[in-house]
PDB file of C-alpha atoms in Angstrom:
ATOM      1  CA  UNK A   1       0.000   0.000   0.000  1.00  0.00           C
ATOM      2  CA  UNK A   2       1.216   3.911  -0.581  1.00  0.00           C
ATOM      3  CA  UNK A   3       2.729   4.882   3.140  1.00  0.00           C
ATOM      4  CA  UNK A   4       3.126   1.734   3.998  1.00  0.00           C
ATOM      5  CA  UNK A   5       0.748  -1.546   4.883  1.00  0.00           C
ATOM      6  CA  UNK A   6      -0.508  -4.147   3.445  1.00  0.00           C
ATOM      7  CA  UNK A   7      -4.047  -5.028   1.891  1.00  0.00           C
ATOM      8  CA  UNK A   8      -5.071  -8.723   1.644  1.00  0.00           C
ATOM      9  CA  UNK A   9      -7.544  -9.824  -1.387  1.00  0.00           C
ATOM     10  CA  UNK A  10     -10.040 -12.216  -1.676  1.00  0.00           C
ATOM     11  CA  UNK A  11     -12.186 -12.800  -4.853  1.00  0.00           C
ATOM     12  CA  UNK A  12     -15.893 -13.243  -5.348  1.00  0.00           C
ATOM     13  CA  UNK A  13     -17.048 -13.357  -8.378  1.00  0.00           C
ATOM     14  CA  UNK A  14     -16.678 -10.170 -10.426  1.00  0.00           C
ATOM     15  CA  UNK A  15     -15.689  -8.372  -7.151  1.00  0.00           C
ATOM     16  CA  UNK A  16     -13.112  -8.317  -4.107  1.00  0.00           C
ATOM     17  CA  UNK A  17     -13.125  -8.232  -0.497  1.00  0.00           C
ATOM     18  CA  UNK A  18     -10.390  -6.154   1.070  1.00  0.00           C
ATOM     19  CA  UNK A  19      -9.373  -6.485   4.594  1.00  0.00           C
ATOM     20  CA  UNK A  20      -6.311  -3.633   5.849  1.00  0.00           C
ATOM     21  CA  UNK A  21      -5.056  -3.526   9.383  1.00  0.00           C
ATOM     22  CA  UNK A  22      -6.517  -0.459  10.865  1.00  0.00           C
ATOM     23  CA  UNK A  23      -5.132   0.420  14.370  1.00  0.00           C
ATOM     24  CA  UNK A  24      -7.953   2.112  15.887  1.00  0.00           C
ATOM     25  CA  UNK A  25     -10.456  -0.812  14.724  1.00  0.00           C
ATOM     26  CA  UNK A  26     -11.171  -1.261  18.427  1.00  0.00           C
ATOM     27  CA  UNK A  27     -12.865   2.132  19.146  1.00  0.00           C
ATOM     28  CA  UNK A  28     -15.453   1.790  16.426  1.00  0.00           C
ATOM     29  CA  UNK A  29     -18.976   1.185  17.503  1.00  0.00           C
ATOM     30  CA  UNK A  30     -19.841  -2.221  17.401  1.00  0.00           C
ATOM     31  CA  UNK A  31     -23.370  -4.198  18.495  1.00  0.00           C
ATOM     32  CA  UNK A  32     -26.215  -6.080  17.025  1.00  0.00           C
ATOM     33  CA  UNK A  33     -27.092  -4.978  13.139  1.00  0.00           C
ATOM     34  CA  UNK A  34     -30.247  -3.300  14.641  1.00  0.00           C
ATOM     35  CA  UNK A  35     -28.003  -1.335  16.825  1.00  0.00           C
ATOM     36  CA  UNK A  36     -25.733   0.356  14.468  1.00  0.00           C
ATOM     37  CA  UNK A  37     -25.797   2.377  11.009  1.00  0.00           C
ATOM     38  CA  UNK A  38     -22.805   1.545   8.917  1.00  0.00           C
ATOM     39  CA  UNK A  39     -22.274  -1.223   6.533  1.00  0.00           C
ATOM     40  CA  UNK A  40     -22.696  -3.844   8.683  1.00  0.00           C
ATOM     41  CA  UNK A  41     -22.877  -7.517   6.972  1.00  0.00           C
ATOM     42  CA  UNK A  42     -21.544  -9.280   4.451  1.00  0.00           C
ATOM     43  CA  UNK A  43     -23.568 -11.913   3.148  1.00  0.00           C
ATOM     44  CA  UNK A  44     -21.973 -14.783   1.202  1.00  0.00           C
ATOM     45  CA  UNK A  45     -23.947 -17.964  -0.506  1.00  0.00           C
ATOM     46  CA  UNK A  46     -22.823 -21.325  -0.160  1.00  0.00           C
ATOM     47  CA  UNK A  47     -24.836 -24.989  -1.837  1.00  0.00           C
ATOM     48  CA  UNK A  48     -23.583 -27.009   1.513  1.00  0.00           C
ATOM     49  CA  UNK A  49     -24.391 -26.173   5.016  1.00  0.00           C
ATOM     50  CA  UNK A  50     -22.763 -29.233   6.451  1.00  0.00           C
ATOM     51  CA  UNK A  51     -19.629 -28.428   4.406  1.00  0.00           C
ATOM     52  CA  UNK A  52     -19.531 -24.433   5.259  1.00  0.00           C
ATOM     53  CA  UNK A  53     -20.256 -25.754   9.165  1.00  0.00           C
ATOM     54  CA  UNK A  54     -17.295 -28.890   9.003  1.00  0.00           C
ATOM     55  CA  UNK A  55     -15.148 -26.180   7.910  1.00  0.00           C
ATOM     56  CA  UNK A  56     -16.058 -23.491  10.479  1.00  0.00           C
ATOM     57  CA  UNK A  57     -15.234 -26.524  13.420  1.00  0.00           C
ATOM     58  CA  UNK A  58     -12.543 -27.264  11.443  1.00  0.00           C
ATOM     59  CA  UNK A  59     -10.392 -23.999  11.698  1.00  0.00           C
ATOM     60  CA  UNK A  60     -11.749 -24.050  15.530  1.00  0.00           C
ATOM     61  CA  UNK A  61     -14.618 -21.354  15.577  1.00  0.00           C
ATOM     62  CA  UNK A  62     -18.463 -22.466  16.625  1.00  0.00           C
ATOM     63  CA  UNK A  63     -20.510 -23.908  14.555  1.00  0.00           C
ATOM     64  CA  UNK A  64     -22.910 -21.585  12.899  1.00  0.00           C
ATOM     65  CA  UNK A  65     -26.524 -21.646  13.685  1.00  0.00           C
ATOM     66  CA  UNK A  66     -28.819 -21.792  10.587  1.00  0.00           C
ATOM     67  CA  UNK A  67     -32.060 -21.273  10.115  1.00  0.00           C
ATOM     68  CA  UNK A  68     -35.369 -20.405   7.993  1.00  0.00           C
ATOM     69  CA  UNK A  69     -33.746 -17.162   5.688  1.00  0.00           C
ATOM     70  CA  UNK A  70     -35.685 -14.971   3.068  1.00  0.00           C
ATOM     71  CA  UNK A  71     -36.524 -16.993  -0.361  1.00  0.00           C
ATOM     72  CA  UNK A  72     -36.823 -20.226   1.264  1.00  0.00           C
ATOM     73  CA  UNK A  73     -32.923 -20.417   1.575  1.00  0.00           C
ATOM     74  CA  UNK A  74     -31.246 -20.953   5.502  1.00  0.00           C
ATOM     75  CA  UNK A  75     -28.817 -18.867   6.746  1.00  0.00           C
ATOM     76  CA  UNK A  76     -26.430 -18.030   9.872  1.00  0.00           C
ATOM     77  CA  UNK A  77     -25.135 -15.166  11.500  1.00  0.00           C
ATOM     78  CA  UNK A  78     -21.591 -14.793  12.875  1.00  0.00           C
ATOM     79  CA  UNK A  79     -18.804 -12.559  13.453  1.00  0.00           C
ATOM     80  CA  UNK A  80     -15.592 -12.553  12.302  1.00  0.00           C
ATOM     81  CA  UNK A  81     -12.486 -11.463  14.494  1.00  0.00           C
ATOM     82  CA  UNK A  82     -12.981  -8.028  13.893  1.00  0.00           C
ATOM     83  CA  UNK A  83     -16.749  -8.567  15.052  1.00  0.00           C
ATOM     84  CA  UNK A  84     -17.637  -7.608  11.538  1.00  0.00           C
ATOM     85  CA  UNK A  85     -20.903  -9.582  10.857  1.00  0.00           C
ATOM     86  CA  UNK A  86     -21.132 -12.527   8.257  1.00  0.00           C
ATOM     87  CA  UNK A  87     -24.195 -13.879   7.196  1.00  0.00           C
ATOM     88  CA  UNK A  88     -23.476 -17.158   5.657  1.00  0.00           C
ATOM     89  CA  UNK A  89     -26.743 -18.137   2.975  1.00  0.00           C
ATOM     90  CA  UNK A  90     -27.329 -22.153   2.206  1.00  0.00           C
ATOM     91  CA  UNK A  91     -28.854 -22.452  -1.562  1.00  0.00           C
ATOM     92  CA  UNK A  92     -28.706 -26.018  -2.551  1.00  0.00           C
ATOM     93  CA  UNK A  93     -28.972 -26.439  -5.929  1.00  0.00           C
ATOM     94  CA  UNK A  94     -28.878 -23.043  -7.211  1.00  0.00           C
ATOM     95  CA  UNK A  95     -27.123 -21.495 -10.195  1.00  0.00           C
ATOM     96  CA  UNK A  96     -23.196 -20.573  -9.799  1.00  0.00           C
ATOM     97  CA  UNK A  97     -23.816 -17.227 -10.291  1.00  0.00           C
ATOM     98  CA  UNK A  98     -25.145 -17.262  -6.993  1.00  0.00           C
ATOM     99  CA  UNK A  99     -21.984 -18.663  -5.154  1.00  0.00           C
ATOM    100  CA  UNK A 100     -19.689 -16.063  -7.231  1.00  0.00           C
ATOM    101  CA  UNK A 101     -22.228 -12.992  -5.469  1.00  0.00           C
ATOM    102  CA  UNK A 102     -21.581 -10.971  -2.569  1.00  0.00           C
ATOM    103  CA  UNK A 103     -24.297  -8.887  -0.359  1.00  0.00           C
ATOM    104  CA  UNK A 104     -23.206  -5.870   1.458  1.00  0.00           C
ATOM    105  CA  UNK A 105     -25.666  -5.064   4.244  1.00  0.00           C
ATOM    106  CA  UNK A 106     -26.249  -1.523   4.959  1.00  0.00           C
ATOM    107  CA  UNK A 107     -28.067  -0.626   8.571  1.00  0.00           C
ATOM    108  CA  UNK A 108     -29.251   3.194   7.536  1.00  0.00           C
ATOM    109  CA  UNK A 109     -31.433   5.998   9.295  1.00  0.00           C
ATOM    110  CA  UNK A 110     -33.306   7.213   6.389  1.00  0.00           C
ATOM    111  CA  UNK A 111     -34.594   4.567   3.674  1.00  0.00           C
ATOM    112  CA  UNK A 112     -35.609   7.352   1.125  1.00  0.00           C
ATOM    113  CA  UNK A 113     -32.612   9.189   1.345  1.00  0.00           C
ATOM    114  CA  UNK A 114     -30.353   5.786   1.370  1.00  0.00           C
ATOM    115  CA  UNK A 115     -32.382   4.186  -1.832  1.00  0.00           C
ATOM    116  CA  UNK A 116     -32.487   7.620  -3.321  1.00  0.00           C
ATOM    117  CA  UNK A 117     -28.355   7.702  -3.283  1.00  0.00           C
ATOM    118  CA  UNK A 118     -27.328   4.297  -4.444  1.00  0.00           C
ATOM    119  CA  UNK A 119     -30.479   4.375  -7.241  1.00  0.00           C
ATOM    120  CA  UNK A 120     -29.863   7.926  -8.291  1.00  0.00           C
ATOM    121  CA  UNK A 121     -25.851   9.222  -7.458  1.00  0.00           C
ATOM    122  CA  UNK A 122     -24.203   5.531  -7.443  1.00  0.00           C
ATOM    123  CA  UNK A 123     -26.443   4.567 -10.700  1.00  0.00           C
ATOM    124  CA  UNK A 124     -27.430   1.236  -9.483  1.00  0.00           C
ATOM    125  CA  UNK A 125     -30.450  -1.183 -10.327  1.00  0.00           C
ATOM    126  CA  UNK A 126     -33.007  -1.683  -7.974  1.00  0.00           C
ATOM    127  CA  UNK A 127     -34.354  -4.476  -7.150  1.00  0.00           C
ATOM    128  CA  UNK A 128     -37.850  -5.420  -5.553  1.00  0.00           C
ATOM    129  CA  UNK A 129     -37.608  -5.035  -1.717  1.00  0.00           C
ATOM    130  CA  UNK A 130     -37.410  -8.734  -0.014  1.00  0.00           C
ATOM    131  CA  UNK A 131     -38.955  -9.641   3.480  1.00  0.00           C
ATOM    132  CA  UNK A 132     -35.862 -10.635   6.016  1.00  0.00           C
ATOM    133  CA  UNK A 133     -36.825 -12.692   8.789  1.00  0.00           C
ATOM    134  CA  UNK A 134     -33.033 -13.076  10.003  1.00  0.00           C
ATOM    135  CA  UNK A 135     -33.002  -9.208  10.504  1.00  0.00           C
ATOM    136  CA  UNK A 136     -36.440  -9.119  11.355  1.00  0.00           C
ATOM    137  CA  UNK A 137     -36.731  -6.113   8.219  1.00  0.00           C
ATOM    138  CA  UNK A 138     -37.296  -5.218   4.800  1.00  0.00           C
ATOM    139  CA  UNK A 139     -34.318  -5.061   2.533  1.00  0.00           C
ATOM    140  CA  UNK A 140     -33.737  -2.946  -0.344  1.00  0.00           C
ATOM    141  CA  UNK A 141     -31.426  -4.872  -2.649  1.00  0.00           C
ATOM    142  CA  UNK A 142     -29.254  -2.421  -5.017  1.00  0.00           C
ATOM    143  CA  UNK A 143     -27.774  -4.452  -7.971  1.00  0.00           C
ATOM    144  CA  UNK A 144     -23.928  -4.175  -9.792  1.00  0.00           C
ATOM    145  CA  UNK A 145     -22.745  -6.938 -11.647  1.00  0.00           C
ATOM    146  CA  UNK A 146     -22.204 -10.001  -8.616  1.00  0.00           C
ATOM    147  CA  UNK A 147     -22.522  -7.730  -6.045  1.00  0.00           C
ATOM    148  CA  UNK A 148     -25.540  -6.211  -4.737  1.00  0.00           C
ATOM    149  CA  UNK A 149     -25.542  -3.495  -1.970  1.00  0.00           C
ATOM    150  CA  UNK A 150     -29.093  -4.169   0.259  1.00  0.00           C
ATOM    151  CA  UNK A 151     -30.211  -1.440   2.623  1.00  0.00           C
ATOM    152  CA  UNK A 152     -32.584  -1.428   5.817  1.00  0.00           C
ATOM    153  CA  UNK A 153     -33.030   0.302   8.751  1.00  0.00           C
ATOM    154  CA  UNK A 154     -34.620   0.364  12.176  1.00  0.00           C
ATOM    155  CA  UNK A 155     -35.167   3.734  12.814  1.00  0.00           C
ATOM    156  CA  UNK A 156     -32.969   7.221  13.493  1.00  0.00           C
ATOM    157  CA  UNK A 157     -30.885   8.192  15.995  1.00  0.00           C
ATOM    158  CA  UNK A 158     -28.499   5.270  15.961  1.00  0.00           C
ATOM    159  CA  UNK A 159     -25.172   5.299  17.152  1.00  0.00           C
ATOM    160  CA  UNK A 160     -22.426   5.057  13.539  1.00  0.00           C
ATOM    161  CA  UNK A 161     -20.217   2.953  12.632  1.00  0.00           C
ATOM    162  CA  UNK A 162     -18.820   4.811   9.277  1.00  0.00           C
ATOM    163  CA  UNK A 163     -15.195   3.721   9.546  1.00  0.00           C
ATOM    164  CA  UNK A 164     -14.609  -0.179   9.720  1.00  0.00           C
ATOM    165  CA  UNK A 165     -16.312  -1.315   5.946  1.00  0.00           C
ATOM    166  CA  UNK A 166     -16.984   0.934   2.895  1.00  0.00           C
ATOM    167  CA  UNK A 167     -17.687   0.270  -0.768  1.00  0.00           C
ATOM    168  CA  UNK A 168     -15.495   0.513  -3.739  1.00  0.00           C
ATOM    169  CA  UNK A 169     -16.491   0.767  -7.026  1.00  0.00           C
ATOM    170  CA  UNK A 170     -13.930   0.767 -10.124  1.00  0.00           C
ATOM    171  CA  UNK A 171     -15.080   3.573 -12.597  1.00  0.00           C
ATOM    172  CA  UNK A 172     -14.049   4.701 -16.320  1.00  0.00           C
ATOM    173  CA  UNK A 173     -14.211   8.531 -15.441  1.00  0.00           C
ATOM    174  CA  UNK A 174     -13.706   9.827 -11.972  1.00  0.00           C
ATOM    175  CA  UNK A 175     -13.383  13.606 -13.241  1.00  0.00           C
ATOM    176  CA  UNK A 176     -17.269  12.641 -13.565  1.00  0.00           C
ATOM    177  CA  UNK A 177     -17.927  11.401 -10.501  1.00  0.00           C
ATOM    178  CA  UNK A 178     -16.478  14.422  -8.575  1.00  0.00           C
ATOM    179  CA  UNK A 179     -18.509  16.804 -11.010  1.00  0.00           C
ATOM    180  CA  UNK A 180     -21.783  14.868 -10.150  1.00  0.00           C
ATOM    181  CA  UNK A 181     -20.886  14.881  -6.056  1.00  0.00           C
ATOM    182  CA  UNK A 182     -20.538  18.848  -6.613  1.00  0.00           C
ATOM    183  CA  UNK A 183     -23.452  19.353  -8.055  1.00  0.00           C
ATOM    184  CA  UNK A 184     -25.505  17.014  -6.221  1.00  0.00           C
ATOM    185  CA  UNK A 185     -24.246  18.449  -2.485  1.00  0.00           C
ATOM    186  CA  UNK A 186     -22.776  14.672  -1.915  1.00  0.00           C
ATOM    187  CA  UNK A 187     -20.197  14.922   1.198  1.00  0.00           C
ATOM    188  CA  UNK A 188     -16.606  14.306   0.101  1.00  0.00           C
ATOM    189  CA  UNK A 189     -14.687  13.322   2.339  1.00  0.00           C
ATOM    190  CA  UNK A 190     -11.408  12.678   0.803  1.00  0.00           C
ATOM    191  CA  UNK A 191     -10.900  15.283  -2.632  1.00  0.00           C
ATOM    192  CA  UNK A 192     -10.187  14.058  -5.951  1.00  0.00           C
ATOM    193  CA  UNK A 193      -6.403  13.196  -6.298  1.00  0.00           C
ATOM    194  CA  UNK A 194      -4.211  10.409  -7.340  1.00  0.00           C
ATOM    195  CA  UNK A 195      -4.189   7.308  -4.323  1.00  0.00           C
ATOM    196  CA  UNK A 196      -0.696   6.041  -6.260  1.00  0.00           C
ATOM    197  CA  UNK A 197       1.088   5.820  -9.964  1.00  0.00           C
ATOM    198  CA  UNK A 198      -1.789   4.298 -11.372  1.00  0.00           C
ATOM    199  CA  UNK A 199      -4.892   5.053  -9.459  1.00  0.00           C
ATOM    200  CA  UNK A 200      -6.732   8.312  -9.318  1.00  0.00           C
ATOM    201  CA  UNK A 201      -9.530   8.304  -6.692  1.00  0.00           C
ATOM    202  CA  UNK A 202     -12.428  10.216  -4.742  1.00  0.00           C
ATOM    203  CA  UNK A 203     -13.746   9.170  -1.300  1.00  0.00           C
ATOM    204  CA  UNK A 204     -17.588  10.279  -0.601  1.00  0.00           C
ATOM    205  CA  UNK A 205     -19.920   9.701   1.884  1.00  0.00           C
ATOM    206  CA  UNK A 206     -23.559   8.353   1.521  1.00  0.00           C
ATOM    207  CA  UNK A 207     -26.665   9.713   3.921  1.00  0.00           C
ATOM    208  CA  UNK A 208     -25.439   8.030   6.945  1.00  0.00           C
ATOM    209  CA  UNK A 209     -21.408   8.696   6.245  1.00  0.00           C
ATOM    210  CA  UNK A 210     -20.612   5.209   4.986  1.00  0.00           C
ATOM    211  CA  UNK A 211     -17.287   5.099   2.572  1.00  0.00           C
ATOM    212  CA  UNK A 212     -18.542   5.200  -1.062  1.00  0.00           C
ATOM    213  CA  UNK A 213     -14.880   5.457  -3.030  1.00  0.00           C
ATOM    214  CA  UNK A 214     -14.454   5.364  -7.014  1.00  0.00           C
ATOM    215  CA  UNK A 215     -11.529   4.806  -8.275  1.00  0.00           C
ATOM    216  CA  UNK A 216     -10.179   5.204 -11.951  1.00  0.00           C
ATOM    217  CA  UNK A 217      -7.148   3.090 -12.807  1.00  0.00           C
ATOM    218  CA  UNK A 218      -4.833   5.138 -14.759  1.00  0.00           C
ATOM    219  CA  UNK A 219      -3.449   3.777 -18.473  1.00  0.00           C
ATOM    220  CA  UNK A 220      -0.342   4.111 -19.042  1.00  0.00           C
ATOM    221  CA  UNK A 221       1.161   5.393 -22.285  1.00  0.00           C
ATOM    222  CA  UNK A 222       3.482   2.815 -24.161  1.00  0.00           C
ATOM    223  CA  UNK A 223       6.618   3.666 -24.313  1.00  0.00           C
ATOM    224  CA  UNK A 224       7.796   4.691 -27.401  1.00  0.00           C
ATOM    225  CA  UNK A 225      11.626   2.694 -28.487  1.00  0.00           C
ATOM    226  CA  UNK A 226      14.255   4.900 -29.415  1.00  0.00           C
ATOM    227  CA  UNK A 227      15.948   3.601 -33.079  1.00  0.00           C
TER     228      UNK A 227
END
């Protein structure tokens, strides 16, 4: 990483999780998904729950709970070390597409405002809202390629959690994106610049401050042989 640090990749389908060591991880608010905005669960799908539980035992955590889930699929809830929640989803049967998809789970104050940024700023498609029982709320599923960014709340005046997950998004024209956040009164919080050599970047915040950065990956020009 630029300054120093590393930055550990794992791929799901079209998309990546990134985990960094972040020092002052311990003072952010943490608590029950009901009990703090931020983005706070990543959901991945899996076609074997005695497989995805064998291999939980295995690398000596509990094994998860599951139960009923939304679309007839089961599911569990854990955390991870970081007590960053994980909901793991059991879909026998179902199309690989599935298994290559991420959810990102977005706890938010305002729905309107929250669908109204990810649907009209970020450009996403929405999808029809689905019935949680897990959460015990509505989500509102935002789609982009094998990731889809779901948002849901449980009313204002939550405590924040803006700092421990965010969303990145790799775009063709950042110039863009800062001209749209301008004229659209969207919070940045870290300015248009270059991030290294080859990345130029922009760090905003959506309704509830949660990290929405777009980054443009710089082409180099080929270099021209001298005769």
């Amino acid at each position: 990483m630029p300054g120093g640090g590393q930055m550990m990749l794992f791929q799901i389908g079209s998309g990546q999780v990134k985990l960094q060591y972040t020092a002052a991880a311990g003072e952010y608010k943490t608590g029950a998904v009901r009990e703090v905005t931020g983005l706070r669960v990543f959901t991945f799908f899996y076609p074997d729950e005695a497989a995805v539980t064998a291999r939980f035992v295995q690398h000596g955590y509990p094994a998860p709970m599951f139960g009923p889930a939304r679309g007839g699929k089961r599911a569990a809830m854990v955390v991870d070390p970081a007590n960053q929640w994980v909901e793991l989803v059991v879909a026998p049967g179902a199309p690989q597409e599935l298994y290559d998809s991420i959810d990102l789970g977005l706890t938010v104050s305002d729905l309107e405002k929250s669908r109204a940024f990810y649907r009209g700023f970020v450009g996403l498609d929405e999808l029809p809202p689905v019935d949680d029982p897990v959460l015990g709320a509505t989500r509102y599923p935002f789609r982009h390629g094998t990731t889809t960014v779901s948002v849901f709340s449980f009313g204002k005046g939550l405590p924040a959690n803006t700092r421990s997950a965010g969303i990145q998004y790799v775009v063709s024209d950042v110039e863009a994106v800062d001209a749209k956040a301008k004229a659209q009164d969207v919070k940045i919080d870290t300015p248009l610049g270059n991030f290294s050599a080859g990345l130029r970047t922009i760090w905003l915040s959506d309704p509830d401050g949660i990290t929405n950065y777009f980054a443009q990956i710089l082409r180099r020009a080929p270099s021209t042989a001298s005769r």
